[in-house]
Coordinates of C-alpha atoms in Angstrom, one line a residue:
Chain A
M1 CA 3.4 22.2 -20.8
T2 CA 2.6 23.0 -17.2
I3 CA 4.1 20.7 -14.6
T4 CA 1.8 20.1 -11.6
I5 CA 2.9 18.3 -8.5
T6 CA 1.0 17.4 -5.3
A7 CA 2.1 18.1 -1.7
F8 CA 0.6 17.8 1.7
E9 CA -1.9 20.5 2.6
R10 CA -0.4 20.2 6.1
S11 CA 2.8 18.3 6.2
P12 CA 3.3 15.9 9.2
D13 CA 6.7 17.5 9.8
G14 CA 5.3 21.1 9.8
G15 CA 7.7 22.2 7.1
K16 CA 11.0 20.7 8.0
G17 CA 11.4 19.6 4.4
L18 CA 11.2 15.9 5.0
A19 CA 8.0 15.3 3.1
R20 CA 8.8 13.8 -0.3
D21 CA 7.5 16.7 -2.4
T22 CA 10.7 18.5 -1.3
R23 CA 12.8 15.9 -3.4
V24 CA 10.7 16.7 -6.5
R25 CA 10.8 20.4 -5.9
W26 CA 14.6 20.2 -5.5
A27 CA 14.9 18.4 -8.8
L28 CA 12.7 20.9 -10.6
E29 CA 14.8 23.8 -9.2
E30 CA 18.0 22.1 -10.2
V31 CA 16.9 22.0 -13.8
R32 CA 15.1 25.3 -13.5
Q33 CA 11.6 24.1 -14.5
P34 CA 8.6 26.1 -13.2
Y35 CA 5.9 24.1 -11.6
E36 CA 2.6 24.4 -9.9
V37 CA 1.6 22.7 -6.7
R38 CA -1.8 21.3 -5.8
L39 CA -2.2 20.7 -2.0
V40 CA -4.0 17.6 -0.9
S41 CA -5.6 16.9 2.5
F42 CA -5.2 13.6 4.3
R43 CA -8.8 12.8 3.6
A44 CA -8.5 13.6 -0.1
M45 CA -5.4 11.5 -0.4
K46 CA -7.4 8.3 0.2
E47 CA -10.3 9.3 -2.1
P48 CA -10.8 7.9 -5.7
A49 CA -9.7 11.0 -7.5
H50 CA -6.3 11.0 -5.9
L51 CA -6.0 7.2 -5.9
A52 CA -6.4 7.3 -9.6
L53 CA -3.2 9.4 -9.7
H54 CA -1.4 7.6 -6.9
P55 CA -2.5 4.0 -6.1
F56 CA -0.9 4.1 -2.6
G57 CA -2.7 7.3 -1.7
Q58 CA 0.4 9.4 -1.0
I59 CA 2.1 12.5 -2.3
P60 CA 3.9 13.6 -4.5
T61 CA 2.4 13.0 -7.9
Y62 CA 3.5 14.6 -11.2
E63 CA 1.3 15.7 -14.1
E64 CA 2.5 17.1 -17.4
G65 CA 0.1 17.1 -20.3
D66 CA -1.3 13.6 -20.5
L67 CA 1.5 12.0 -18.4
A68 CA 0.7 11.2 -14.8
L69 CA 3.4 9.7 -12.5
F70 CA 3.7 8.8 -8.9
E71 CA 6.7 7.6 -6.8
T72 CA 9.3 10.2 -6.0
G73 CA 12.2 8.2 -7.4
A74 CA 10.4 7.8 -10.7
I75 CA 9.4 11.5 -10.8
V76 CA 13.0 12.7 -10.1
F77 CA 14.3 10.3 -12.7
H78 CA 11.8 11.5 -15.3
I79 CA 12.9 15.2 -14.6
A80 CA 16.5 14.2 -14.7
E81 CA 16.1 12.4 -18.0
R82 CA 14.2 15.3 -19.7
H83 CA 16.3 18.3 -18.6
P84 CA 20.0 18.8 -18.4
G85 CA 21.6 19.2 -15.0
L86 CA 21.0 16.0 -13.0
L87 CA 22.6 13.2 -15.1
P88 CA 26.0 13.1 -16.8
D89 CA 26.2 13.0 -20.5
D90 CA 28.7 10.1 -20.6
A91 CA 26.7 6.8 -20.7
N92 CA 28.7 4.9 -18.1
A93 CA 28.6 7.9 -15.7
R94 CA 24.9 8.3 -16.3
A95 CA 24.3 4.6 -15.4
R96 CA 26.4 5.0 -12.2
A97 CA 24.4 8.2 -11.2
I98 CA 21.2 6.2 -11.7
T99 CA 22.7 3.4 -9.5
W100 CA 23.1 5.9 -6.6
M101 CA 19.4 6.8 -7.0
F102 CA 18.4 3.2 -6.5
A103 CA 21.0 2.7 -3.8
A104 CA 19.6 5.6 -1.9
L105 CA 16.0 4.3 -2.1
N106 CA 16.5 0.6 -1.8
T107 CA 19.6 0.1 0.2
V108 CA 20.0 3.2 2.5
E109 CA 16.4 4.3 3.0
P110 CA 14.7 1.1 4.2
P111 CA 16.6 0.9 7.5
I112 CA 16.0 4.6 7.9
L113 CA 12.3 4.2 7.4
E114 CA 12.4 1.4 9.9
L115 CA 14.0 3.7 12.4
V116 CA 11.4 6.4 11.8
T117 CA 8.7 3.7 12.2
A118 CA 10.3 2.4 15.4
K119 CA 10.4 5.9 17.0
I120 CA 7.1 7.2 15.9
F121 CA 4.6 4.3 15.4
E122 CA 6.1 2.0 18.0
A123 CA 7.0 4.7 20.6
D124 CA 4.2 3.4 23.0
K125 CA 5.2 -0.2 22.7
P126 CA 6.9 -1.9 25.6
W127 CA 9.8 -3.1 23.4
C128 CA 10.6 0.4 21.9
E129 CA 13.5 1.3 24.0
A130 CA 15.2 -2.1 24.0
R131 CA 14.8 -2.5 20.3
L132 CA 16.0 0.9 19.1
P133 CA 19.8 0.1 19.4
L134 CA 19.3 -2.8 17.0
V135 CA 17.5 -0.6 14.5
K136 CA 20.1 2.1 14.8
D137 CA 22.9 -0.5 14.2
R138 CA 21.2 -1.5 11.0
V139 CA 21.3 2.1 9.8
R140 CA 25.0 2.4 10.8
S141 CA 25.6 -0.8 8.7
R142 CA 24.6 1.3 5.7
L143 CA 26.2 4.6 6.7
N144 CA 29.6 3.0 7.4
P145 CA 30.2 1.7 3.8
L146 CA 28.6 4.8 2.4
A147 CA 31.1 7.0 4.3
A148 CA 33.9 4.7 3.1
R149 CA 32.9 5.1 -0.5
L150 CA 32.3 8.9 -0.3
G151 CA 35.8 9.3 1.3
D152 CA 36.7 13.0 1.1
A153 CA 34.9 13.6 -2.2
D154 CA 32.2 16.2 -2.5
W155 CA 29.7 13.9 -4.3
L156 CA 29.3 10.2 -4.8
D157 CA 30.6 10.0 -8.4
G158 CA 32.1 13.1 -9.9
A159 CA 29.7 16.0 -10.3
F160 CA 26.5 16.5 -8.3
S161 CA 23.8 14.2 -9.8
A162 CA 20.3 13.0 -9.2
G163 CA 22.0 10.2 -7.2
D164 CA 23.3 12.8 -4.7
L165 CA 20.0 14.6 -4.7
M166 CA 18.3 11.4 -3.6
M167 CA 21.0 10.3 -1.2
V168 CA 21.1 13.6 0.6
S169 CA 17.3 13.6 0.8
V170 CA 17.3 10.2 2.3
L171 CA 20.1 11.0 4.8
L172 CA 18.3 14.2 5.9
R173 CA 15.6 12.0 7.5
L174 CA 18.3 10.9 10.0
R175 CA 19.2 14.3 11.4
P176 CA 16.7 14.2 14.3
S177 CA 18.1 11.0 15.5
G178 CA 21.7 12.2 15.9
L179 CA 22.9 9.3 13.8
L180 CA 24.1 11.5 11.0
D181 CA 26.5 13.4 13.3
E182 CA 28.3 10.1 14.1
F183 CA 29.6 10.3 10.5
P184 CA 31.1 13.8 10.0
T185 CA 31.9 13.3 6.3
L186 CA 28.3 12.3 5.6
A187 CA 27.0 15.2 7.7
A188 CA 29.2 17.5 5.7
Y189 CA 27.9 15.9 2.4
V190 CA 24.3 16.5 3.5
A191 CA 25.2 20.1 4.4
R192 CA 26.7 20.6 0.9
G193 CA 23.4 19.4 -0.6
E194 CA 21.4 21.7 1.6
A195 CA 23.6 24.6 0.7
R196 CA 22.8 24.3 -3.0
P197 CA 20.7 27.3 -4.2
A198 CA 18.1 24.9 -5.8
Y199 CA 17.7 23.1 -2.5
Q200 CA 17.2 26.4 -0.7
R201 CA 14.5 27.4 -3.1
A202 CA 12.8 24.1 -2.8
F203 CA 12.9 24.2 1.0
A204 CA 11.6 27.7 1.2
A205 CA 8.7 26.8 -1.1
Q206 CA 7.6 23.8 1.0
L207 CA 8.1 25.9 4.2
A208 CA 5.8 28.6 2.8
V209 CA 3.0 26.1 2.5
N210 CA 3.5 24.8 6.0
A211 CA 4.8 27.7 8.1
A212 CA 1.3 29.3 8.4
Q213 CA -0.2 26.2 9.9
P214 CA 0.5 24.0 12.9
P215 CA 1.8 20.4 11.9
A216 CA -0.9 17.9 11.2
G217 CA -1.7 15.6 14.1
Chain B
M1 CA 31.0 -7.5 -24.8
T2 CA 30.7 -10.2 -22.2
I3 CA 28.2 -9.4 -19.3
T4 CA 29.4 -10.8 -16.0
I5 CA 27.3 -10.7 -12.8
T6 CA 28.0 -11.8 -9.3
A7 CA 26.0 -14.2 -7.1
F8 CA 26.3 -15.9 -3.7
E9 CA 28.6 -18.8 -3.8
R10 CA 26.1 -20.3 -1.3
S11 CA 22.8 -18.5 -1.2
P12 CA 21.2 -17.9 2.3
D13 CA 18.0 -19.4 0.9
G14 CA 19.6 -22.5 -0.5
G15 CA 18.3 -21.8 -4.0
K16 CA 14.7 -20.7 -3.5
G17 CA 15.4 -17.9 -5.9
L18 CA 15.1 -15.0 -3.4
A19 CA 18.7 -13.8 -3.7
R20 CA 18.8 -10.7 -5.8
D21 CA 20.9 -12.1 -8.6
T22 CA 17.7 -13.9 -9.7
R23 CA 16.2 -10.6 -10.6
V24 CA 19.1 -9.8 -12.8
R25 CA 19.2 -13.2 -14.4
W26 CA 15.5 -12.9 -15.1
A27 CA 16.0 -9.5 -16.8
L28 CA 18.8 -10.9 -18.9
E29 CA 16.8 -13.9 -19.9
E30 CA 13.8 -11.7 -20.9
V31 CA 16.0 -9.8 -23.3
R32 CA 17.9 -12.9 -24.3
Q33 CA 21.4 -11.7 -23.4
P34 CA 24.0 -14.3 -22.5
Y35 CA 25.9 -13.7 -19.3
E36 CA 28.5 -15.2 -17.1
V37 CA 28.4 -15.5 -13.3
R38 CA 31.2 -15.1 -10.9
L39 CA 30.4 -16.6 -7.5
V40 CA 31.4 -14.7 -4.3
S41 CA 31.8 -16.1 -0.8
F42 CA 30.6 -14.2 2.2
R43 CA 34.1 -13.5 3.2
A44 CA 35.1 -12.2 -0.3
M45 CA 32.0 -10.0 -0.4
K46 CA 33.5 -7.8 2.4
E47 CA 37.0 -7.7 1.0
P48 CA 38.5 -4.6 -1.0
A49 CA 38.3 -6.2 -4.4
H50 CA 34.5 -6.8 -4.1
L51 CA 33.9 -3.5 -2.2
A52 CA 35.4 -1.6 -5.1
L53 CA 32.6 -3.1 -7.2
H54 CA 29.9 -2.9 -4.6
P55 CA 30.4 -0.4 -1.8
F56 CA 27.8 -2.1 0.4
G57 CA 29.5 -5.5 0.0
Q58 CA 26.5 -7.3 -1.5
I59 CA 25.6 -9.1 -4.7
P60 CA 24.7 -8.8 -7.5
T61 CA 27.1 -6.6 -9.5
Y62 CA 27.2 -6.2 -13.3
E63 CA 30.2 -5.7 -15.4
E64 CA 30.3 -5.1 -19.2
G65 CA 33.4 -3.7 -20.7
D66 CA 34.5 -0.7 -18.7
L67 CA 31.1 -0.3 -17.0
A68 CA 30.6 -1.7 -13.5
L69 CA 27.3 -1.4 -11.7
F70 CA 25.8 -2.5 -8.4
E71 CA 22.2 -2.3 -7.0
T72 CA 19.7 -4.6 -8.5
G73 CA 17.2 -1.9 -9.5
A74 CA 19.9 0.0 -11.4
I75 CA 21.1 -3.1 -13.1
V76 CA 17.7 -4.3 -14.2
F77 CA 17.0 -0.7 -15.5
H78 CA 20.3 -0.6 -17.4
I79 CA 19.4 -4.0 -19.1
A80 CA 15.9 -2.8 -19.9
E81 CA 17.2 0.5 -21.4
R82 CA 19.7 -1.2 -23.6
H83 CA 17.7 -4.1 -25.0
P84 CA 14.1 -4.3 -26.2
G85 CA 11.6 -6.4 -24.2
L86 CA 11.3 -4.8 -20.8
L87 CA 10.2 -1.2 -21.4
P88 CA 7.4 0.1 -23.8
D89 CA 8.4 2.2 -26.7
D90 CA 5.8 4.9 -26.0
A91 CA 7.5 7.6 -23.8
N92 CA 4.6 7.9 -21.3
A93 CA 4.1 4.2 -21.0
R94 CA 7.9 3.8 -20.5
A95 CA 7.8 6.4 -17.7
R96 CA 5.0 4.5 -16.0
A97 CA 6.8 1.2 -16.2
I98 CA 9.8 2.8 -14.6
T99 CA 7.5 4.2 -11.9
W100 CA 6.4 0.6 -11.0
M101 CA 10.1 -0.3 -10.7
F102 CA 10.6 2.4 -8.1
A103 CA 7.3 1.6 -6.4
A104 CA 8.3 -2.0 -6.0
L105 CA 11.7 -1.1 -4.5
N106 CA 10.8 1.9 -2.4
T107 CA 7.1 1.6 -1.5
V108 CA 6.3 -2.2 -1.4
E109 CA 9.7 -3.7 -0.5
P110 CA 10.6 -1.8 2.6
P111 CA 7.8 -3.2 4.8
I112 CA 8.6 -6.7 3.4
L113 CA 12.3 -6.3 4.3
E114 CA 11.1 -5.3 7.8
L115 CA 9.1 -8.4 8.0
V116 CA 12.0 -10.6 6.9
T117 CA 14.2 -8.8 9.5
A118 CA 11.6 -9.2 12.2
K119 CA 11.3 -13.0 11.5
I120 CA 15.0 -13.8 11.0
F121 CA 17.1 -11.3 12.9
E122 CA 14.7 -10.6 15.8
A123 CA 13.4 -14.1 16.1
D124 CA 15.1 -14.6 19.5
K125 CA 13.9 -11.3 20.9
P126 CA 11.3 -11.2 23.7
W127 CA 9.1 -8.9 21.6
C128 CA 9.2 -10.9 18.4
E129 CA 5.8 -12.6 18.7
A130 CA 3.9 -9.5 19.9
R131 CA 5.4 -7.3 17.3
L132 CA 4.9 -9.5 14.2
P133 CA 1.2 -8.6 13.7
L134 CA 2.1 -4.9 13.5
V135 CA 4.7 -5.5 10.9
K136 CA 2.4 -7.7 8.9
D137 CA -0.2 -5.0 8.9
R138 CA 2.2 -2.6 7.5
V139 CA 2.8 -5.1 4.6
R140 CA -0.9 -5.4 4.1
S141 CA -1.3 -1.7 4.0
R142 CA 0.8 -1.9 0.7
L143 CA -0.7 -5.0 -0.7
N144 CA -4.3 -3.7 -0.4
P145 CA -3.9 -0.7 -2.7
L146 CA -1.6 -2.7 -5.0
A147 CA -4.3 -5.4 -5.5
A148 CA -6.9 -2.6 -5.9
R149 CA -4.8 -1.1 -8.7
L150 CA -4.0 -4.4 -10.4
G151 CA -7.7 -5.4 -10.5
D152 CA -8.2 -8.2 -12.8
A153 CA -5.4 -7.2 -15.2
D154 CA -2.5 -9.5 -16.0
W155 CA 0.2 -6.9 -15.4
L156 CA 0.4 -3.5 -13.7
D157 CA 0.2 -1.3 -16.8
G158 CA -0.4 -3.0 -20.2
A159 CA 2.2 -5.5 -21.3
F160 CA 4.7 -7.1 -19.0
S161 CA 7.5 -4.7 -18.2
A162 CA 10.5 -4.3 -15.9
G163 CA 8.0 -2.8 -13.4
D164 CA 6.3 -6.2 -13.3
L165 CA 9.6 -8.1 -13.1
M166 CA 10.6 -6.0 -10.1
M167 CA 7.1 -6.1 -8.4
V168 CA 6.8 -9.9 -8.8
S169 CA 10.4 -10.4 -7.5
V170 CA 9.6 -8.2 -4.4
L171 CA 6.3 -10.0 -3.7
L172 CA 7.9 -13.5 -4.0
R173 CA 9.8 -12.7 -0.7
L174 CA 6.3 -12.8 1.0
R175 CA 5.4 -16.3 0.0
P176 CA 6.9 -18.1 3.1
S177 CA 4.9 -15.8 5.4
G178 CA 1.5 -16.8 3.9
L179 CA 0.6 -13.1 3.5
L180 CA 0.6 -13.4 -0.3
D181 CA -2.2 -15.9 -0.2
E182 CA -4.4 -13.4 1.6
F183 CA -4.5 -11.6 -1.8
P184 CA -5.5 -14.1 -4.4
T185 CA -5.2 -11.7 -7.3
L186 CA -1.6 -10.8 -6.3
A187 CA -0.8 -14.5 -5.7
A188 CA -2.0 -15.1 -9.3
Y189 CA 0.1 -12.2 -10.6
V190 CA 3.2 -13.6 -9.0
A191 CA 2.4 -17.0 -10.5
R192 CA 2.1 -15.5 -13.9
G193 CA 5.5 -14.0 -13.5
E194 CA 7.0 -17.2 -12.4
A195 CA 5.4 -19.0 -15.3
R196 CA 7.3 -16.9 -17.8
P197 CA 9.9 -19.0 -19.6
A198 CA 12.6 -16.3 -18.9
Y199 CA 11.9 -16.6 -15.1
Q200 CA 12.0 -20.4 -15.4
R201 CA 15.4 -20.2 -17.0
A202 CA 16.7 -17.7 -14.4
F203 CA 15.3 -19.8 -11.5
A204 CA 16.9 -23.0 -12.9
A205 CA 20.3 -21.2 -13.3
Q206 CA 20.4 -20.0 -9.7
L207 CA 19.2 -23.4 -8.4
A208 CA 21.9 -25.2 -10.3
V209 CA 24.5 -23.1 -8.3
N210 CA 22.8 -23.8 -5.0
A211 CA 21.3 -27.2 -5.3
A212 CA 24.6 -29.0 -4.8
Q213 CA 25.3 -27.4 -1.5
P214 CA 23.5 -27.0 1.8
P215 CA 22.3 -23.4 2.5
A216 CA 24.8 -21.1 4.2
G217 CA 24.5 -20.7 8.0

């Protein structure tokens, strides 16, 4: 059955790979499943046809036969569950890999999202500059224990898993801030993720959509 | 095998049920699995023994035989996967229920966490009052589409699932702000969750720990 995902017609980041379809593309590349992409404009994202697929009016979505999913974490998990390559066979190791997926999305990403919001959507506010150090410290309060746990290992728990895919994707959003470089072992961890051939193919595919156009406003 | 979870020795909310062990207790009560609770002080939470269980030094954790998990979403999912009652049998319906778990934790909860942070940890900042309306609007931007999708249904997708358990738990954090009352169908949805006997048992159990003591500072 054909897998179809949605992505921005014009990504806000102009192809830097930070839009969330990249996470889904990466997962599909890791398990070597072909997929089609339907591009969605900002206007279409808020119209009934797309809202029926994604109640929050975002991308990506995932369609395969009569299954329709939204929410990146759920889509990556669905792919990881159906195809070998992203979750260990051992039951306990599998549960721990899933734990890292949730940790990436619910413990590490929220303060990173707050930093993105503070820098982009509150850039014109009088408090922006004074508040940024607080927000950055909240991000560091997640990166410090994450770096401690990773230690000098390549991945968070044994072999590369969907948990690493998600954590690397979440940490990638930090690169423009310079915060990632404060944690050399985490920066190296992210670089290992980016060096994977599957990530390279996913990145190139999203860039091909966006490279031809200027970033959306 | 005995299931042991961890919870705050003294919850910051003094027993209002907002600490995340309540989510895990609720899941265990829904599937009628007995469990033991080990209480952890704020000091012990940051010590090596607990950090070995939970790298971010938080609660809850979950231990069962030689399996040790952290991260509430992962623990609830593990319980839902192992015992009937929280995920549908049909494969597509199961994937959609998992989608709502991730949506609760990665789409709806982040702006709610930001609101909690703005009200508690930035209460003494000069920008607090001027900034709060912006943060509340970001929460509303999630609640509006969520209410639209729920419509007049009892639960998000058919029967009650782990997706509802997580979404209700996330929305509960909003009650003190008054924001939930702006969305009567969501307030009623949360009330339906709280009325479930399993939730009642979970709430009573966490209250029994906390009622005897004043809230932590």
